[in-house]
Coordinates of C-alpha atoms and ligand atoms in Angstrom, one line a residue:
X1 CA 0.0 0.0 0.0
X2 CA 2.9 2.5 1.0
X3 CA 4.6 1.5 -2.1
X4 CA 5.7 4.9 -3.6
X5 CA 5.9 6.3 -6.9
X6 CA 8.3 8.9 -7.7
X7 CA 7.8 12.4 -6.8
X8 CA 7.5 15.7 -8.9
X9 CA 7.3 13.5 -12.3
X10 CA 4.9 15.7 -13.1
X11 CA 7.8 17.9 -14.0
X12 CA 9.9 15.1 -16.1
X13 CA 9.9 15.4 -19.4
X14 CA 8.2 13.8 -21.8
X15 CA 10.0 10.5 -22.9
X16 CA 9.5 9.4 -18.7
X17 CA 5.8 10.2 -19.0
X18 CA 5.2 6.7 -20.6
X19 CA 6.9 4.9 -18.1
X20 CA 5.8 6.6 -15.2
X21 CA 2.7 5.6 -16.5
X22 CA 3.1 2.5 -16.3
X23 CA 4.1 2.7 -12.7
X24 CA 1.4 4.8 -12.2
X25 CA -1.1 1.7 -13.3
X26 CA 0.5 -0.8 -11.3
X27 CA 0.7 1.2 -8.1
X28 CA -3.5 1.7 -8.7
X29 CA -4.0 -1.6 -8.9
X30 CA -2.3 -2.7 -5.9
X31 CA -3.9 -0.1 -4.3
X32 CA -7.3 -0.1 -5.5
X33 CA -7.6 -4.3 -6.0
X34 CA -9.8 -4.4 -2.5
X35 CA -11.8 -1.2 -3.5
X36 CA -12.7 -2.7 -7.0
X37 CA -13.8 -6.1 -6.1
X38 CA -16.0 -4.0 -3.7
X39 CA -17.5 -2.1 -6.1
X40 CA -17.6 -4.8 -8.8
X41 CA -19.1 -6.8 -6.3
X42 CA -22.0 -4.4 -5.3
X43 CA -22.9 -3.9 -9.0
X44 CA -23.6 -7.3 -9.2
X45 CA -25.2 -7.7 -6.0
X46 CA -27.2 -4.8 -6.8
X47 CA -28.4 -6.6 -10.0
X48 CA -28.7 -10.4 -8.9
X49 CA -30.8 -9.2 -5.3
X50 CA -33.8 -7.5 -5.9
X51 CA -34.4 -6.8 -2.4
X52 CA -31.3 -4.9 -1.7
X53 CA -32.7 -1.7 -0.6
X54 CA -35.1 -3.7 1.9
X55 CA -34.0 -2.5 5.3
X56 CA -34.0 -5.6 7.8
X57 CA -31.1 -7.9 7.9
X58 CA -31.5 -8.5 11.1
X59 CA -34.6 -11.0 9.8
X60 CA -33.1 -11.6 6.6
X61 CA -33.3 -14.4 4.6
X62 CA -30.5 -16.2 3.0
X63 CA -30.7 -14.3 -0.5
X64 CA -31.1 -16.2 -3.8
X65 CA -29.1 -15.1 -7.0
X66 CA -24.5 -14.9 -7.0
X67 CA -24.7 -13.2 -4.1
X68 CA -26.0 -15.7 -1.6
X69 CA -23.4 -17.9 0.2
X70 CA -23.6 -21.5 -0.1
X71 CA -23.7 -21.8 3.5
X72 CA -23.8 -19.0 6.7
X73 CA -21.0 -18.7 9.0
X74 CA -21.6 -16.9 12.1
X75 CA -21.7 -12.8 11.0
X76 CA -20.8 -10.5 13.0
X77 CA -22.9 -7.7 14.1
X78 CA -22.0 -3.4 13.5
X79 CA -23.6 -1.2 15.3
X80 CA -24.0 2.1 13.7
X81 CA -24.0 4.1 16.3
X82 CA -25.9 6.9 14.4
X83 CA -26.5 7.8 10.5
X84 CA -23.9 10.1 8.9
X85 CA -25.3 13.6 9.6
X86 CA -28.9 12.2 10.4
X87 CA -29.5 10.8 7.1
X88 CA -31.0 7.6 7.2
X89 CA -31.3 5.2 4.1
X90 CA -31.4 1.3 3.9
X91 CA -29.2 -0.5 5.9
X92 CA -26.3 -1.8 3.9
X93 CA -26.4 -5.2 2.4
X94 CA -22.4 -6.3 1.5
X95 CA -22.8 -10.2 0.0
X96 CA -19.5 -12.2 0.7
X97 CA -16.4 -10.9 -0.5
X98 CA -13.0 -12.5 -0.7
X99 CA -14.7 -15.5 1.2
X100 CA -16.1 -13.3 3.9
X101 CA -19.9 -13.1 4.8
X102 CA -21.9 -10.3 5.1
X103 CA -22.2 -8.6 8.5
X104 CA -25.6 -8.1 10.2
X105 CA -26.0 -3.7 10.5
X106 CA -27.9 -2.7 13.1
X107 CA -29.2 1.0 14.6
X108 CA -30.8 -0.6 16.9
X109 CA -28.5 0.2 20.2
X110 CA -30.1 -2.1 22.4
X111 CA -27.5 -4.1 20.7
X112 CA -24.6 -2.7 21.8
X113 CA -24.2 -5.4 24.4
X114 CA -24.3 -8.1 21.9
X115 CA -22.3 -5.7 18.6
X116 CA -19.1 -7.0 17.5
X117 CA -18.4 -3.6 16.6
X118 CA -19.2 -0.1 16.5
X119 CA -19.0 2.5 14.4
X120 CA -19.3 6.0 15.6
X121 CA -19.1 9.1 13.3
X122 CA -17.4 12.1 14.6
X123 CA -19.8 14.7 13.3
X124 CA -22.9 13.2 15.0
X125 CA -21.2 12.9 18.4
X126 CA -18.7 15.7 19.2
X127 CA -20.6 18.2 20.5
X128 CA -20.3 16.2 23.9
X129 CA -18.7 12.9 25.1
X130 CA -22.8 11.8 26.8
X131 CA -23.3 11.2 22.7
X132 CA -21.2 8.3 22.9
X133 CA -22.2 4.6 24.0
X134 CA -22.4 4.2 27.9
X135 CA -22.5 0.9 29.8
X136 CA -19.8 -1.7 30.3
X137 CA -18.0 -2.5 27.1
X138 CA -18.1 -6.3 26.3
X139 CA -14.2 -7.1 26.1
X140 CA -14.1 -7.9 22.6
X141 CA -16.0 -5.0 21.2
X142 CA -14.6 -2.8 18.4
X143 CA -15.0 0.6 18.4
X144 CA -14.4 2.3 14.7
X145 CA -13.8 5.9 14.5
X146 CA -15.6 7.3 11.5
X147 CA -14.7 10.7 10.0
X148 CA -14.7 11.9 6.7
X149 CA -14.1 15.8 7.3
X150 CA -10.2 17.3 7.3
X151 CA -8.8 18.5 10.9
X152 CA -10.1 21.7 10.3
X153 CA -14.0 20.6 10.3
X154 CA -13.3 17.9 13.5
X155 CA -13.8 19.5 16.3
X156 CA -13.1 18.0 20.1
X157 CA -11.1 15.9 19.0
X158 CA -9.6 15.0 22.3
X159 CA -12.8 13.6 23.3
X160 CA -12.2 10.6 21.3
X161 CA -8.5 10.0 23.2
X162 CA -7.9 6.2 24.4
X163 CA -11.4 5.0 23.3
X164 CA -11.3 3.7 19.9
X165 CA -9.9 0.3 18.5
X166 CA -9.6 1.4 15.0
X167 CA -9.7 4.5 12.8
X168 CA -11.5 4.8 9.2
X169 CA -10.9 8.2 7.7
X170 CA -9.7 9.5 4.3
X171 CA -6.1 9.1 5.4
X172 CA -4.1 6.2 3.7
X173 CA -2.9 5.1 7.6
X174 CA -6.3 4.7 8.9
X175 CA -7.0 1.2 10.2
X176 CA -10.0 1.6 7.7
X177 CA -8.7 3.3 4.4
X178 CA -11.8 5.4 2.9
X179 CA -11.4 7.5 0.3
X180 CA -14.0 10.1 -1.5
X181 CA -13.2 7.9 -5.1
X182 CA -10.5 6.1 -6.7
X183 CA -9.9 5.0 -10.5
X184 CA -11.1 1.3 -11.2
X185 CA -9.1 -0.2 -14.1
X186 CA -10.8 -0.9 -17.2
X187 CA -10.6 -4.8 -18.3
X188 CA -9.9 -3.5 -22.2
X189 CA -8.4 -0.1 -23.1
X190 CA -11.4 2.0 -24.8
X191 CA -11.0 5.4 -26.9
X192 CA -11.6 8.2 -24.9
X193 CA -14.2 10.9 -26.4
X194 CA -14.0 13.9 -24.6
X195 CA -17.8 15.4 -24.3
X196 CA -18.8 18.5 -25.9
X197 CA -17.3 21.9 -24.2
X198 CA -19.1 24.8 -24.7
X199 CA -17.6 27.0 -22.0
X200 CA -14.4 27.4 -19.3
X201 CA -14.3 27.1 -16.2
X202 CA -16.9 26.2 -13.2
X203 CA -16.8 26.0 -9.8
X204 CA -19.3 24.8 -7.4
X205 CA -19.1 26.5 -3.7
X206 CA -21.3 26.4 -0.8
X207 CA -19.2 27.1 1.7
X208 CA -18.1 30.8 1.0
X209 CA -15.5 31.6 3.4
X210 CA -13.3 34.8 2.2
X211 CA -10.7 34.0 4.9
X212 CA -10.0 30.4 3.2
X213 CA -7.0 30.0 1.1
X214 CA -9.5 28.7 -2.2
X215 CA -11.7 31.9 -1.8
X216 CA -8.2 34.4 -1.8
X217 CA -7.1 32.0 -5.2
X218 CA -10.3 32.6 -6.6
X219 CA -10.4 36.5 -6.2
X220 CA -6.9 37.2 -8.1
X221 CA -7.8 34.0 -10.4
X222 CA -11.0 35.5 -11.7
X223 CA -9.5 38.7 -13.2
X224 CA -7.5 37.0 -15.4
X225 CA -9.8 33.8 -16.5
X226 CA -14.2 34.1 -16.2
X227 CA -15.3 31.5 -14.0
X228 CA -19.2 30.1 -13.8
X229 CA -19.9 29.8 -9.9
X230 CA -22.7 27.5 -8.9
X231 CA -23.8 27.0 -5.4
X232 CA -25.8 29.1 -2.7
X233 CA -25.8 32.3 -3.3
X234 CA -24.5 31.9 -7.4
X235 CA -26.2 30.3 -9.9
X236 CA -28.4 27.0 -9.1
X237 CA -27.6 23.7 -9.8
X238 CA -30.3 21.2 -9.5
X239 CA -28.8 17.7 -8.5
X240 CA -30.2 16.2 -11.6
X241 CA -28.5 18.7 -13.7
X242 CA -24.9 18.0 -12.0
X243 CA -23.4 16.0 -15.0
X244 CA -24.9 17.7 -18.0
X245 CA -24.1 21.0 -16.8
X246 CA -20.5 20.5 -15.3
X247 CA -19.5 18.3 -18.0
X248 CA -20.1 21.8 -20.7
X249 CA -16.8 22.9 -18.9
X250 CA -13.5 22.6 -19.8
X251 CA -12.1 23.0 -16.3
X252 CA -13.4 22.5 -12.7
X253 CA -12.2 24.3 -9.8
X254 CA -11.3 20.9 -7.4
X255 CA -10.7 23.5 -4.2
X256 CA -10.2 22.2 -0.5
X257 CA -11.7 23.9 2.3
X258 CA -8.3 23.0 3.9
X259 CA -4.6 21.4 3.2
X260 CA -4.2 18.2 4.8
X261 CA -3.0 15.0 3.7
X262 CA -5.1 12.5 1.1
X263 CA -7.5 15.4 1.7
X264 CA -8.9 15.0 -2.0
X265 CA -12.8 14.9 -1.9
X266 CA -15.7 14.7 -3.9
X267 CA -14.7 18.5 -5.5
X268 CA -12.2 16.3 -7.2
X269 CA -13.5 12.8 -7.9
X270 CA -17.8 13.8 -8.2
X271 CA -17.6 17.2 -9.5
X272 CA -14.6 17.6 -11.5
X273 CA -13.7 13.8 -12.7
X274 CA -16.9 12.3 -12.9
X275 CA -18.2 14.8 -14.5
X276 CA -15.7 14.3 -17.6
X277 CA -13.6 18.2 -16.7
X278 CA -10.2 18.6 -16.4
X279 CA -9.5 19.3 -12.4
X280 CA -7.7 22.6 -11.4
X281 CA -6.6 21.3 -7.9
X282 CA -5.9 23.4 -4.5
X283 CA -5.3 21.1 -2.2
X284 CA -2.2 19.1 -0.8
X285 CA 1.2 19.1 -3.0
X286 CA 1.2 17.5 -6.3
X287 CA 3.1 14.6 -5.3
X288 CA 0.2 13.8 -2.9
X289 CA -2.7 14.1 -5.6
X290 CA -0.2 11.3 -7.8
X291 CA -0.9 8.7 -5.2
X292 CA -4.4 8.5 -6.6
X293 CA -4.3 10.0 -10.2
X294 CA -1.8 9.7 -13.0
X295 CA 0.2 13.4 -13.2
X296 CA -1.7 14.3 -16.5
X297 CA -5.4 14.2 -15.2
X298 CA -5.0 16.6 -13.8
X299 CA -3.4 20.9 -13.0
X300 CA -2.3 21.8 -9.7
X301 CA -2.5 25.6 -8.9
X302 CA 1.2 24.8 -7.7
X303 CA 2.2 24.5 -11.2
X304 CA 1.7 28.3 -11.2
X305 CA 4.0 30.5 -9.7
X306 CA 1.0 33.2 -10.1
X307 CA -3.1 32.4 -10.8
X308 CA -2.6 34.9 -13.6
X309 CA 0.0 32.5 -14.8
X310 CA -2.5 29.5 -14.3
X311 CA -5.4 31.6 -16.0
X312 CA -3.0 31.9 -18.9
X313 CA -2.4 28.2 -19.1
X314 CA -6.3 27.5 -19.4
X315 CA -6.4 30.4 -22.0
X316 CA -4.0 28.5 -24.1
X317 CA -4.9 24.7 -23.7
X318 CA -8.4 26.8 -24.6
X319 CA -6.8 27.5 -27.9
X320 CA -5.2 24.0 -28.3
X321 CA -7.5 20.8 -28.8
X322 CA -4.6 18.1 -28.9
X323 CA -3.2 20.0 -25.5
X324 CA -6.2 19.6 -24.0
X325 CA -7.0 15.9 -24.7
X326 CA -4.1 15.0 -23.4
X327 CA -5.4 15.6 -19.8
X328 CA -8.0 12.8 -20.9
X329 CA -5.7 9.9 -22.3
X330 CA -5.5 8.3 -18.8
X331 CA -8.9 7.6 -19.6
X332 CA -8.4 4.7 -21.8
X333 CA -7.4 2.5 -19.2
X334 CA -8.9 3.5 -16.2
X335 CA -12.4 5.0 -14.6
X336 CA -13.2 7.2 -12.0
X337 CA -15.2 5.8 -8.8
X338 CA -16.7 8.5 -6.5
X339 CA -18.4 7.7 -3.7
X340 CA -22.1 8.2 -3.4
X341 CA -23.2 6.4 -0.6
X342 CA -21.7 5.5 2.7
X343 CA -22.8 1.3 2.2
X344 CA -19.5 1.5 0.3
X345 CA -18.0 2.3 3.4
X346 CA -19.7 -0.2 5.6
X347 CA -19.0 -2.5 3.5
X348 CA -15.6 -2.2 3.4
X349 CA -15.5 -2.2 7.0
X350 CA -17.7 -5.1 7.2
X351 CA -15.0 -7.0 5.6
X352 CA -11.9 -5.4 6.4
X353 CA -12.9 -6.0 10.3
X354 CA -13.4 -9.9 9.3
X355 CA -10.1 -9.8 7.4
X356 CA -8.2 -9.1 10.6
X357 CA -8.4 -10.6 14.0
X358 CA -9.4 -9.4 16.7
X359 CA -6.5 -8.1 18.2
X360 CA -6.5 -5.8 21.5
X361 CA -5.6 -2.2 20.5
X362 CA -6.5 1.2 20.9
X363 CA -5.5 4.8 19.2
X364 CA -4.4 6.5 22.4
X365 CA -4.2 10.1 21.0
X366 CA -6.8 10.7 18.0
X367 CA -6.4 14.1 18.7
X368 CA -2.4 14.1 17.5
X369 CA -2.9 11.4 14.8
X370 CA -5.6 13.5 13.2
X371 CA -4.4 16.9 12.6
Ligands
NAG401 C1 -34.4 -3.2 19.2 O1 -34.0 -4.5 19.6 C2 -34.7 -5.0 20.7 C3 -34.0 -6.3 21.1 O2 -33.8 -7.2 20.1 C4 -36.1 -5.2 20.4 O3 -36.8 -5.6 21.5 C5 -36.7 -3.8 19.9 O4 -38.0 -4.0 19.5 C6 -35.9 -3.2 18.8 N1 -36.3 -1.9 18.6 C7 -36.6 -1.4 17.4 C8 -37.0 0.0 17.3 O5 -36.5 -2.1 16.4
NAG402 C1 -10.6 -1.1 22.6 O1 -10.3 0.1 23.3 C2 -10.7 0.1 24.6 C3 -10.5 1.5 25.2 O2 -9.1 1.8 25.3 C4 -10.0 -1.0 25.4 O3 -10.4 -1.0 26.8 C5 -10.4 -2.3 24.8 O4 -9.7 -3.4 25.4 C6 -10.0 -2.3 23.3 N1 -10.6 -3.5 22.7 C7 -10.0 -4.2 21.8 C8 -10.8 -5.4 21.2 O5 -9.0 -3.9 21.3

């Protein structure tokens, strides 16, 4: 997983490109060979079990169709201790995986005697440490720390010192790995077709802070370069018009509301790249964003020693089709995956947590780990 692949290529000339390609492709399959068989996995599921979205495991059926097992090992139960900012949907169904079963998901928390595990996200219980679950821990029990947000959106951190067993956040050192997407790799290389462009640059902002670092970038950037900005308080954008609008674009503004570490979120892998743009990324350094994307698919405002100096660069690839396309070549060989529901990250807890034994641990200081 930690297997590296060489730093600031971006800047190597051509004749290396190909074979830093190559590396690239290898290094995302080893690291994205779990993740796949996940996703592949749930298609199928999804397909073969037309119950899926039913929402009782707890008095569920063997299921007919590829995803039933032949026969039921003991599962083991996961508490979620609360739904991701309130939202409640189905409870995840996994299928077996790799040779391990589904897990049984519960809310119910007069379970939490009996749950194997626990997970408990950050947002939903912060505000005080009475959110958490009280009563004698049964020895074995896991607790799984769930966050998604950077440092800079976790608050109280401290709170969650010397209680969890394991950690499942964006990071790439999390006991739990969960990322906002990742590129699956296509079983036969396909011509790319880049979709109609009509116009520039968007960006897509809720979140209007004018102390941030993105909203300073933007201010200089957008003298030099017209940008389209969608979100409240700018122009609407209607869920269901997400793809066909942002995909008119050459260029997507992929800016972080903070600079951590394998902080790359859905501005990247939803708005920009599955939305068939080329990303213009503020986030962590280049070398980080090549961990999880090949060095052309994307710009880094740190290519630019000024955003006029970016703003000409979009001017000119403006000018220059076969430029331009060449931030979509990756495309023949590999897909972007963002993440749209949080099953996919039950899921891979569900088995991840089967995968390893129970061993006794616990993260001492969350609060210095994640900052
Ligand atoms: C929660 O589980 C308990 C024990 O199995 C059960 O008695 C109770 O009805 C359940 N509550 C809900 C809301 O499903
Ligand atoms: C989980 O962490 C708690 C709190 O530190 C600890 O008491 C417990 O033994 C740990 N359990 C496992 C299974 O590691």
């Amino acid at each position: 997983m930690e297997a590296s692949w060489p730093e600031g290529s971006a800047k190597s000339k051509r004749q290396t490109r190909r074979a830093g390609c190559w590396k690239f492709l290898s290094l995302v399959l080893l690291q994205v060979l779990i993740s796949m068989m996940v996703v592949v996995y749930i298609r199928n599921c999804v397909k073969a079990d037309p119950s899926a979205s039913e929402p009782s495991p707890l008095l569920e059926q063997p299921r007919k169709g590829s995803c039933a097992p032949a026969r039921r090992p003991p599962e083991i139960t996961i508490l979620l201790w609360t739904w991701p900012f309130k939202k409640s949907s189905p409870l995840p169904k996994c299928g077996r995986v790799l040779g391990f079963p589904d897990c049984r998901f519960t809310l119910n928390r007069s379970w939490y005697p009996r749950a194997d595990v626990v997970i408990i996200h950050h947002r939903d219980v912060y505000h005080s440490p009475m959110l958490l679950p009280k009563g004698p821990r049964p020895p074995s029990q896991r607790w799984v720390w769930l966050n998604l947000e950077s440092p800079y959106n976790s608050y109280n951190l401290h709170f969650m010192d010397n209680l969890f067993n394991l950690t499942m956040t964006y990071r790439r050192d999390s006991d739990i790995f969960s990322p906002y997407g990742w590129l699956e790799v296509l079983q036969k290389p396909r011509q790319v077709i880049v979709p109609p462009k009509s116009k520039l640059v968007a960006w897509v902002i809720s979140n209007w802070k004018p102390n941030l670092r993105r909203t300073k970038y933007y201010q200089v950037l957008r003298q030099h370069v017209h940008v389209d900005v969608y979100g409240h308080g700018h122009m609407p954008l209607p869920k269901e018009q997400h793809y066909a609008t942002l995909s008119q674009y050459k260029f997507y503004l992929a800016f972080e509301n903070s600079i951590h570490e394998d902080y790359i979120t859905e501005k990247l892998w939803k708005n920009a790249l599955a939305a068939e743009t080329v990303p213009v990324v503020l986030g962590p350094p280049r070398s980080n964003y090549e961990r999880y994307l090949p060095p052309d698919a994307f710009i880094h405002v740190d290519d630019f020693p000024t955003p006029q100096q970016l703003a000409d660069f979009l001017h000119r690839l403006d000018r220059d089709p076969i430029q331009y396309q060449r931030y979509f070549q990756w495309r023949s060989q590999l897909k972007p995956f963002a993440f749209l529901s949080w099953h996919i990250h039950y899921c891979k807890a569900c088995w991840a947590l089967q995968s390893r034994p129970t061993q006794y641990q616990t993260v001492r200081k969350l609060s210095m780990w994640f900052r």
